CSV table of C-alpha atoms and ligand atoms in Angstrom, one decimal:
chain,number,residue,atom,x,y,z
A,22,MET,CA,28.9,33.6,-38.9
A,23,GLY,CA,26.2,34.7,-36.4
A,24,PRO,CA,23.1,36.8,-36.9
A,25,THR,CA,23.1,40.3,-38.4
A,26,ALA,CA,20.5,43.0,-38.9
A,27,VAL,CA,18.1,42.7,-41.9
A,28,VAL,CA,16.3,45.7,-43.2
A,29,THR,CA,12.5,45.2,-43.1
A,30,GLY,CA,11.2,48.7,-43.7
A,31,VAL,CA,12.3,52.2,-44.7
A,32,GLY,CA,10.6,55.6,-44.1
A,33,GLY,CA,11.2,59.3,-44.6
A,34,ALA,CA,9.7,62.6,-43.5
A,35,LEU,CA,10.1,66.1,-44.7
A,36,PRO,CA,8.5,69.2,-43.2
A,37,PRO,CA,6.1,70.8,-45.8
A,38,ARG,CA,7.7,74.2,-46.0
A,39,VAL,CA,10.0,74.4,-49.1
A,40,VAL,CA,12.6,77.2,-49.4
A,41,THR,CA,13.9,77.6,-53.0
A,42,ASN,CA,17.2,79.1,-53.9
A,43,HIS,CA,15.3,82.0,-55.5
A,44,GLU,CA,13.6,82.7,-52.1
A,45,LEU,CA,17.0,82.7,-50.3
A,46,ALA,CA,18.4,85.1,-52.9
A,47,GLN,CA,15.7,87.6,-52.0
A,48,ARG,CA,17.1,88.0,-48.4
A,49,LEU,CA,20.7,86.9,-48.7
A,50,ASP,CA,23.6,87.9,-51.0
A,51,THR,CA,23.4,84.7,-53.0
A,52,SER,CA,21.9,83.4,-56.2
A,53,ASP,CA,20.2,80.3,-57.6
A,54,GLU,CA,23.0,80.0,-60.0
A,55,TRP,CA,25.7,80.0,-57.3
A,56,ILE,CA,24.0,77.5,-55.1
A,57,ARG,CA,23.1,75.1,-58.0
A,58,THR,CA,26.5,75.1,-59.6
A,59,ARG,CA,28.5,74.9,-56.3
A,60,THR,CA,26.2,72.4,-54.5
A,61,GLY,CA,23.6,70.9,-56.9
A,62,ILE,CA,20.9,72.1,-54.5
A,63,ARG,CA,17.7,73.8,-55.9
A,64,GLN,CA,15.5,73.8,-52.7
A,65,ARG,CA,15.4,72.5,-49.2
A,66,HIS,CA,12.6,71.7,-46.7
A,67,VAL,CA,12.7,73.6,-43.3
A,68,VAL,CA,10.7,73.2,-40.1
A,69,GLU,CA,8.2,75.9,-39.1
A,70,ALA,CA,7.4,76.9,-35.5
A,71,GLY,CA,5.9,74.0,-33.7
A,72,THR,CA,7.8,71.2,-35.5
A,73,SER,CA,11.2,69.9,-34.5
A,74,THR,CA,13.5,66.9,-34.8
A,75,GLY,CA,11.4,64.6,-32.6
A,76,ASP,CA,8.3,65.1,-34.8
A,77,LEU,CA,10.2,64.3,-38.0
A,78,ALA,CA,11.9,61.3,-36.4
A,79,THR,CA,8.6,59.9,-35.1
A,80,GLU,CA,7.1,60.3,-38.6
A,81,ALA,CA,10.0,58.6,-40.4
A,82,GLY,CA,10.3,55.8,-37.7
A,83,SER,CA,6.6,55.1,-37.7
A,84,ARG,CA,6.6,54.7,-41.5
A,85,ALA,CA,9.5,52.3,-41.4
A,86,MET,CA,7.8,50.2,-38.7
A,87,LYS,CA,4.5,50.2,-40.7
A,88,GLN,CA,6.3,48.9,-43.8
A,89,ALA,CA,8.0,46.3,-41.7
A,90,GLY,CA,4.6,45.3,-40.1
A,91,LEU,CA,6.1,45.7,-36.7
A,92,ASP,CA,4.2,46.7,-33.6
A,93,SER,CA,7.2,46.8,-31.2
A,94,VAL,CA,11.0,46.8,-31.3
A,95,ASP,CA,13.6,46.4,-28.6
A,96,LEU,CA,15.8,49.3,-29.6
A,97,VAL,CA,15.4,52.9,-31.0
A,98,VAL,CA,18.5,54.8,-32.0
A,99,VAL,CA,18.2,58.4,-33.2
A,100,ALA,CA,21.2,60.0,-35.0
A,101,THR,CA,20.9,63.8,-34.8
A,102,THR,CA,22.9,67.0,-34.5
A,103,THR,CA,19.8,68.9,-33.5
A,104,PRO,CA,18.3,67.1,-30.6
A,105,ASP,CA,15.0,68.6,-29.2
A,106,ARG,CA,16.8,69.3,-25.9
A,107,LEU,CA,20.4,69.3,-24.7
A,108,CYS,CA,19.1,66.8,-22.1
A,109,PRO,CA,17.5,64.3,-22.2
A,110,ALA,CA,18.1,62.5,-25.6
A,111,THR,CA,15.4,62.7,-28.3
A,112,ALA,CA,15.1,59.0,-28.8
A,113,PRO,CA,13.2,58.0,-25.6
A,114,THR,CA,10.5,60.6,-26.5
A,115,VAL,CA,10.4,59.4,-30.1
A,116,ALA,CA,10.1,55.8,-28.8
A,117,SER,CA,7.2,56.7,-26.5
A,118,ARG,CA,5.4,58.5,-29.3
A,119,MET,CA,5.8,55.5,-31.5
A,120,GLY,CA,4.1,53.4,-28.8
A,121,LEU,CA,7.5,51.8,-27.8
A,122,VAL,CA,7.6,52.5,-24.0
A,123,GLY,CA,10.2,50.1,-22.5
A,124,ALA,CA,12.4,49.9,-25.6
A,125,SER,CA,16.1,50.9,-25.2
A,126,ALA,CA,16.4,54.3,-26.7
A,127,PHE,CA,19.3,56.8,-27.0
A,128,ASP,CA,20.8,59.3,-29.4
A,129,VAL,CA,24.0,59.0,-31.4
A,130,SER,CA,25.9,62.2,-32.1
A,131,ALA,CA,28.3,62.0,-35.0
A,132,VAL,CA,26.9,64.9,-37.1
A,133,CYS,CA,26.7,63.9,-40.8
A,134,SER,CA,28.2,60.4,-40.1
A,135,GLY,CA,25.6,59.8,-37.4
A,136,PHE,CA,23.3,57.5,-39.3
A,137,VAL,CA,26.2,55.1,-40.3
A,138,TYR,CA,27.3,55.1,-36.6
A,139,ALA,CA,23.7,54.5,-35.4
A,140,LEU,CA,23.2,51.7,-37.9
A,141,GLN,CA,26.5,50.1,-36.8
A,142,THR,CA,25.4,50.4,-33.1
A,143,ALA,CA,22.0,48.7,-33.8
A,144,THR,CA,23.5,46.0,-36.0
A,145,THR,CA,26.1,45.2,-33.4
A,146,ALA,CA,23.3,44.9,-30.7
A,147,ILE,CA,21.4,42.6,-33.0
A,148,ALA,CA,24.5,40.5,-33.8
A,149,ALA,CA,25.3,40.3,-30.1
A,150,GLY,CA,21.8,39.1,-29.3
A,151,THR,CA,21.0,42.0,-27.0
A,152,ALA,CA,18.2,43.2,-29.4
A,153,GLU,CA,16.0,41.2,-31.8
A,154,SER,CA,14.7,44.2,-33.6
A,155,ALA,CA,15.4,48.0,-33.9
A,156,VAL,CA,14.5,51.2,-35.6
A,157,VAL,CA,17.4,53.4,-36.6
A,158,ILE,CA,16.5,57.0,-37.4
A,159,GLY,CA,18.5,60.0,-38.7
A,160,ALA,CA,16.6,63.2,-38.0
A,161,GLU,CA,17.5,66.9,-38.2
A,162,SER,CA,15.9,70.3,-37.8
A,163,PHE,CA,19.2,71.7,-39.0
A,164,SER,CA,17.8,75.0,-40.0
A,165,THR,CA,17.3,75.8,-36.2
A,166,LEU,CA,21.1,75.7,-35.7
A,167,LEU,CA,22.0,78.1,-38.6
A,168,ASP,CA,22.9,81.7,-38.5
A,169,PRO,CA,20.1,83.1,-40.7
A,170,GLU,CA,22.6,85.7,-42.1
A,171,ASP,CA,25.2,83.1,-43.1
A,172,ARG,CA,24.7,82.4,-46.8
A,173,SER,CA,27.4,79.7,-46.8
A,174,THR,CA,25.4,77.4,-44.5
A,175,VAL,CA,21.8,78.5,-45.0
A,176,ALA,CA,22.2,77.7,-48.7
A,177,ILE,CA,23.3,74.1,-48.0
A,178,PHE,CA,21.5,72.6,-45.1
A,179,GLY,CA,17.9,71.4,-44.9
A,180,ASP,CA,15.6,69.5,-42.5
A,181,GLY,CA,14.2,66.0,-42.6
A,182,ALA,CA,14.3,62.5,-41.3
A,183,GLY,CA,14.8,58.9,-42.6
A,184,ALA,CA,14.6,55.5,-40.9
A,185,LEU,CA,15.3,51.8,-41.3
A,186,ALA,CA,13.5,49.1,-39.4
A,187,LEU,CA,15.7,46.1,-38.6
A,188,ARG,CA,15.2,42.5,-37.4
A,189,ALA,CA,17.7,39.7,-36.6
A,190,GLY,CA,18.5,37.6,-39.6
A,191,ASP,CA,21.2,36.0,-41.6
A,192,ARG,CA,23.9,37.5,-43.8
A,193,SER,CA,22.8,35.6,-46.8
A,194,GLU,CA,19.3,37.1,-46.7
A,195,ASP,CA,18.3,40.0,-49.0
A,196,GLY,CA,18.3,43.1,-46.8
A,197,ALA,CA,21.3,42.0,-44.7
A,198,VAL,CA,23.4,44.7,-43.2
A,199,LEU,CA,26.9,43.3,-43.7
A,200,ASP,CA,30.0,45.3,-42.8
A,201,PHE,CA,31.2,48.7,-41.4
A,202,ASP,CA,34.2,50.9,-41.3
A,203,THR,CA,34.1,54.0,-39.0
A,204,GLY,CA,36.7,56.4,-37.8
A,205,SER,CA,37.4,59.9,-36.5
A,206,ASP,CA,40.0,62.6,-36.1
A,207,GLY,CA,39.2,65.0,-33.3
A,208,SER,CA,42.0,67.4,-34.3
A,209,LEU,CA,39.6,68.6,-37.0
A,210,ARG,CA,36.8,69.5,-34.6
A,211,ASP,CA,36.9,73.2,-35.3
A,212,LEU,CA,36.1,72.7,-39.0
A,213,ILE,CA,32.4,71.9,-38.2
A,214,THR,CA,31.3,73.2,-34.9
A,215,VAL,CA,28.8,75.0,-32.6
A,216,PRO,CA,31.4,76.5,-30.2
A,217,GLY,CA,29.0,77.9,-27.5
A,218,GLY,CA,26.2,76.4,-25.4
A,219,GLY,CA,28.1,73.3,-24.3
A,220,ALA,CA,30.0,72.3,-21.1
A,221,GLU,CA,33.3,73.7,-22.4
A,222,GLN,CA,31.9,77.2,-22.7
A,223,ARG,CA,29.8,77.0,-19.6
A,224,ALA,CA,32.7,75.7,-17.5
A,225,SER,CA,34.8,78.7,-18.7
A,226,GLY,CA,32.4,80.9,-16.8
A,227,ARG,CA,32.0,83.2,-19.8
A,228,PRO,CA,28.6,83.7,-21.5
A,229,PRO,CA,28.6,82.5,-25.1
A,230,ALA,CA,29.9,85.2,-27.5
A,231,ILE,CA,27.4,86.6,-30.0
A,232,GLY,CA,27.0,84.0,-32.8
A,233,ASP,CA,28.7,81.2,-30.8
A,234,THR,CA,25.6,79.1,-30.5
A,235,TYR,CA,25.2,79.0,-34.3
A,236,PHE,CA,26.7,76.3,-36.5
A,237,ARG,CA,29.9,77.1,-38.3
A,238,MET,CA,31.7,75.3,-41.1
A,239,GLU,CA,35.0,75.9,-42.9
A,240,GLY,CA,33.7,74.7,-46.3
A,241,GLN,CA,36.8,74.3,-48.3
A,242,PRO,CA,38.9,72.1,-45.9
A,243,VAL,CA,35.7,70.1,-45.1
A,244,PHE,CA,35.2,69.5,-48.8
A,245,LYS,CA,38.7,68.1,-49.2
A,246,HIS,CA,38.5,65.9,-46.1
A,247,ALA,CA,35.0,64.7,-47.1
A,248,VAL,CA,36.2,63.5,-50.6
A,249,ARG,CA,39.3,61.8,-49.2
A,250,GLN,CA,37.7,60.1,-46.2
A,251,MET,CA,34.4,59.0,-47.9
A,252,SER,CA,36.6,57.4,-50.6
A,253,GLU,CA,38.9,55.7,-48.2
A,254,THR,CA,36.3,54.4,-45.8
A,255,SER,CA,34.3,53.1,-48.8
A,256,LEU,CA,37.3,51.1,-50.1
A,257,LYS,CA,37.9,49.7,-46.6
A,258,VAL,CA,34.4,48.4,-46.2
A,259,LEU,CA,34.3,47.0,-49.7
A,260,GLY,CA,37.5,45.2,-48.9
A,261,THR,CA,35.9,43.7,-45.7
A,262,SER,CA,32.8,42.6,-47.7
A,263,GLY,CA,35.0,41.2,-50.5
A,264,TRP,CA,33.0,43.3,-53.1
A,265,ALA,CA,34.6,44.7,-56.2
A,266,VAL,CA,33.6,48.3,-57.0
A,267,GLU,CA,31.9,47.0,-60.2
A,268,GLU,CA,29.6,44.8,-58.0
A,269,VAL,CA,28.1,47.8,-56.2
A,270,ASP,CA,24.7,48.5,-57.6
A,271,TRP,CA,24.0,51.7,-55.6
A,272,PHE,CA,26.4,54.2,-53.9
A,273,VAL,CA,24.4,56.1,-51.3
A,274,GLY,CA,26.7,58.8,-50.1
A,275,HIS,CA,26.0,61.5,-47.5
A,276,GLN,CA,24.3,64.2,-49.6
A,277,ALA,CA,26.8,66.9,-48.5
A,278,ASN,CA,27.3,68.6,-51.9
A,279,MET,CA,26.7,67.2,-55.4
A,280,ARG,CA,30.4,68.0,-56.3
A,281,ILE,CA,31.5,65.9,-53.3
A,282,LEU,CA,29.3,63.0,-54.4
A,283,ARG,CA,30.6,63.2,-57.9
A,284,ALA,CA,34.2,63.4,-56.8
A,285,VAL,CA,33.9,60.4,-54.5
A,286,ALA,CA,32.0,58.3,-57.1
A,287,GLY,CA,34.8,59.3,-59.6
A,288,ARG,CA,37.6,58.3,-57.3
A,289,LEU,CA,35.9,54.9,-56.6
A,290,GLY,CA,35.1,54.3,-60.2
A,291,ILE,CA,31.3,54.2,-59.8
A,292,ASP,CA,29.2,55.6,-62.7
A,293,SER,CA,27.1,58.6,-61.8
A,294,ASP,CA,23.9,56.7,-62.7
A,295,ARG,CA,24.7,54.3,-59.8
A,296,ALA,CA,25.2,57.2,-57.3
A,297,VAL,CA,21.9,58.0,-55.6
A,298,SER,CA,21.2,61.7,-55.2
A,299,ASN,CA,18.2,63.7,-53.8
A,300,ILE,CA,20.3,66.7,-52.8
A,301,GLU,CA,18.7,68.8,-55.5
A,302,ARG,CA,15.3,68.6,-53.6
A,303,VAL,CA,16.3,68.3,-50.0
A,304,GLY,CA,19.8,69.9,-49.6
A,305,ASN,CA,22.2,68.5,-47.0
A,306,THR,CA,20.1,67.1,-44.2
A,307,ALA,CA,23.2,65.9,-42.1
A,308,ALA,CA,22.4,62.7,-40.1
A,309,ALA,CA,19.1,62.3,-42.0
A,310,SER,CA,20.6,62.4,-45.5
A,311,ILE,CA,21.5,58.7,-46.0
A,312,PRO,CA,18.2,57.2,-44.8
A,313,LEU,CA,16.2,59.9,-46.6
A,314,ALA,CA,18.1,59.1,-49.8
A,315,LEU,CA,17.3,55.4,-49.2
A,316,SER,CA,13.7,56.2,-48.6
A,317,ASP,CA,13.4,58.4,-51.7
A,318,SER,CA,15.1,55.8,-53.9
A,319,ALA,CA,12.9,53.0,-52.5
A,320,ALA,CA,9.8,55.1,-53.1
A,321,GLU,CA,10.9,55.7,-56.7
A,322,GLY,CA,11.4,51.9,-57.2
A,323,ARG,CA,15.1,52.3,-57.9
A,324,LEU,CA,16.4,49.9,-55.3
A,325,GLY,CA,15.7,46.3,-56.3
A,326,ARG,CA,15.7,43.1,-54.3
A,327,GLY,CA,19.2,41.8,-53.7
A,328,ASP,CA,20.9,45.0,-55.0
A,329,ARG,CA,24.3,45.7,-53.4
A,330,VAL,CA,24.3,49.0,-51.6
A,331,LEU,CA,27.3,51.0,-50.3
A,332,LEU,CA,26.7,53.8,-47.8
A,333,ALA,CA,29.4,56.4,-47.0
A,334,ALA,CA,29.5,59.6,-44.9
A,335,PHE,CA,31.8,62.3,-43.6
A,336,GLY,CA,30.8,64.8,-40.9
A,337,GLY,CA,31.8,66.9,-37.9
A,338,GLY,CA,34.1,65.5,-35.4
A,339,ALA,CA,35.6,64.8,-37.8
A,340,THR,CA,33.9,61.5,-38.2
A,341,TRP,CA,33.4,59.2,-41.1
A,342,GLY,CA,32.0,55.8,-41.9
A,343,ALA,CA,30.8,53.4,-44.5
A,344,ALA,CA,28.6,50.3,-44.6
A,345,THR,CA,27.6,47.6,-47.0
A,346,LEU,CA,24.1,46.0,-47.2
A,347,THR,CA,21.9,44.3,-49.7
A,348,TRP,CA,18.4,45.6,-50.4
A,349,PRO,CA,15.3,43.6,-49.4
A,350,GLU,CA,12.0,43.1,-51.2
A,351,LEU,CA,9.7,45.5,-49.3
A,352,PRO,CA,5.9,45.6,-49.4
A,353,PRO,CA,4.5,48.8,-51.0
A,354,LEU,CA,3.2,51.3,-48.5
B,16,UT7,O1,27.7,67.8,-44.3
B,16,UT7,C1,28.9,67.8,-43.5
B,16,UT7,C2,30.0,68.0,-44.4
B,16,UT7,N1,29.8,69.3,-45.1
B,16,UT7,C3,30.3,69.3,-46.3
B,16,UT7,O2,30.8,68.3,-46.8
B,16,UT7,C4,30.3,70.7,-47.1
B,16,UT7,C5,31.6,70.8,-47.7
B,16,UT7,N2,31.9,72.1,-48.4
B,16,UT7,C6,31.2,72.5,-49.4
B,16,UT7,O3,30.2,71.9,-49.8
B,16,UT7,C7,31.6,73.8,-50.1
B,16,UT7,O4,32.9,74.2,-49.6
B,16,UT7,C8,30.6,75.0,-49.9
B,16,UT7,C9,29.4,74.7,-50.7
B,16,UT7,C10,30.3,75.2,-48.5
B,16,UT7,C11,31.3,76.2,-50.5
B,16,UT7,O5,31.6,76.1,-51.8
B,16,UT7,P1,33.1,76.4,-52.3
B,16,UT7,O6,33.1,76.2,-53.8
B,16,UT7,O7,34.1,75.7,-51.5
B,16,UT7,O8,33.1,78.0,-52.1
B,16,UT7,P2,34.1,78.8,-51.1
B,16,UT7,O9,33.9,78.5,-49.7
B,16,UT7,O10,35.5,78.7,-51.7
B,16,UT7,O11,33.6,80.3,-51.4
B,16,UT7,C12,33.8,80.9,-52.7
B,16,UT7,C13,33.2,82.2,-52.6
B,16,UT7,C14,33.5,83.1,-51.4
B,16,UT7,O12,33.6,84.4,-51.7
B,16,UT7,P3,35.1,85.1,-52.0
B,16,UT7,O13,35.8,84.9,-50.7
B,16,UT7,O14,35.7,84.3,-53.1
B,16,UT7,O15,34.7,86.5,-52.3
B,16,UT7,C15,32.3,82.9,-50.5
B,16,UT7,O16,32.1,83.9,-49.6
B,16,UT7,O17,31.8,82.1,-52.6
B,16,UT7,C16,31.2,82.8,-51.5
B,16,UT7,N3,30.0,82.2,-51.1
B,16,UT7,C17,28.8,82.4,-51.6
B,16,UT7,N4,28.4,83.2,-52.6
B,16,UT7,C18,27.1,83.2,-53.0
B,16,UT7,C19,29.8,81.3,-50.1
B,16,UT7,N5,28.5,80.9,-50.0
B,16,UT7,C20,27.9,81.6,-50.9
B,16,UT7,C21,26.5,81.6,-51.3
B,16,UT7,N6,26.2,82.4,-52.4
B,16,UT7,N7,25.6,80.9,-50.7
């Protein structure tokens, strides 16, 4: 087997402003009890004026590079649903701000599955020899996309970023990114969508209808698809890696909803103490959620050298994806 990507650093970033469920309940028809019992979320971080996705991405990416001891990389991939501008992509600006002028840099748009897709893209580039090193970032200012009056989305989503630094290495090394399974079903595109503001609406010649530039989600069907697809994609990638479910040390699922994470872990037969979760503190941070969960777990010392890690996500598109990797020994930051 040829080279693969090896993880050499991890980083996270959260905007300082915390919005608790109690604070939300003061302005929306909701309650701390409803949000906690239906989602497992107690609070989320949100950006304030002057901060956006690129800032969070730069902070998380710089932390990952610092831990890796890297001054330069060949490739920067940013997974995001909330790019700083419709055009150009956020990644080139992030790369410049990280001192990486000249690096290949582009965004990946796969909503909550974006980080798995971005990691697959960077790993494939490293395996093909077109990049020797990369930083893969998931970053969102998701709160900027939400209808402030929509309790069903405001209660769930939060802002943040997470990143992994990668270098070329061998599959037998601790930290090796091993296998992927990804897929999509575009017939489900209306379940998670921002219908206005894109080419489809502009080409229609009609201005966006009121509310059409806000994010919309049909929670119940998304919940069911998420449980099914995150379970199936996990089993597929475990099969490719030849790992039994019992051999997985950590399941790091997209932090969509605590009930979704428990249901997927239950279907797979993974004990809840092996399922990583930070959703209580950060909410659903879409493309940022998996790398932010990795960053938080690493900072807490939960992920140990050589541990077998399974990632799985489901998101708008619909898209889904899973990956297997082992965890490296990382220097303390
Ligand atoms: O990250 C990308 C993928 N996203 C996901 O995976 C999210 C998947 N979906 C979910 O997590 C859940 O479906 C939600 C958390 C969005 C909703 O939970 P649910 O248990 O599916 O609730 P529901 O949509 O069936 O709504 C039940 C009730 C409704 O009221 P009625 O129609 O029964 O009167 C909602 O209007 O709860 C109401 N509701 C709320 N009530 C208080 C919805 N949001 C809230 C809220 N506070 N924040």
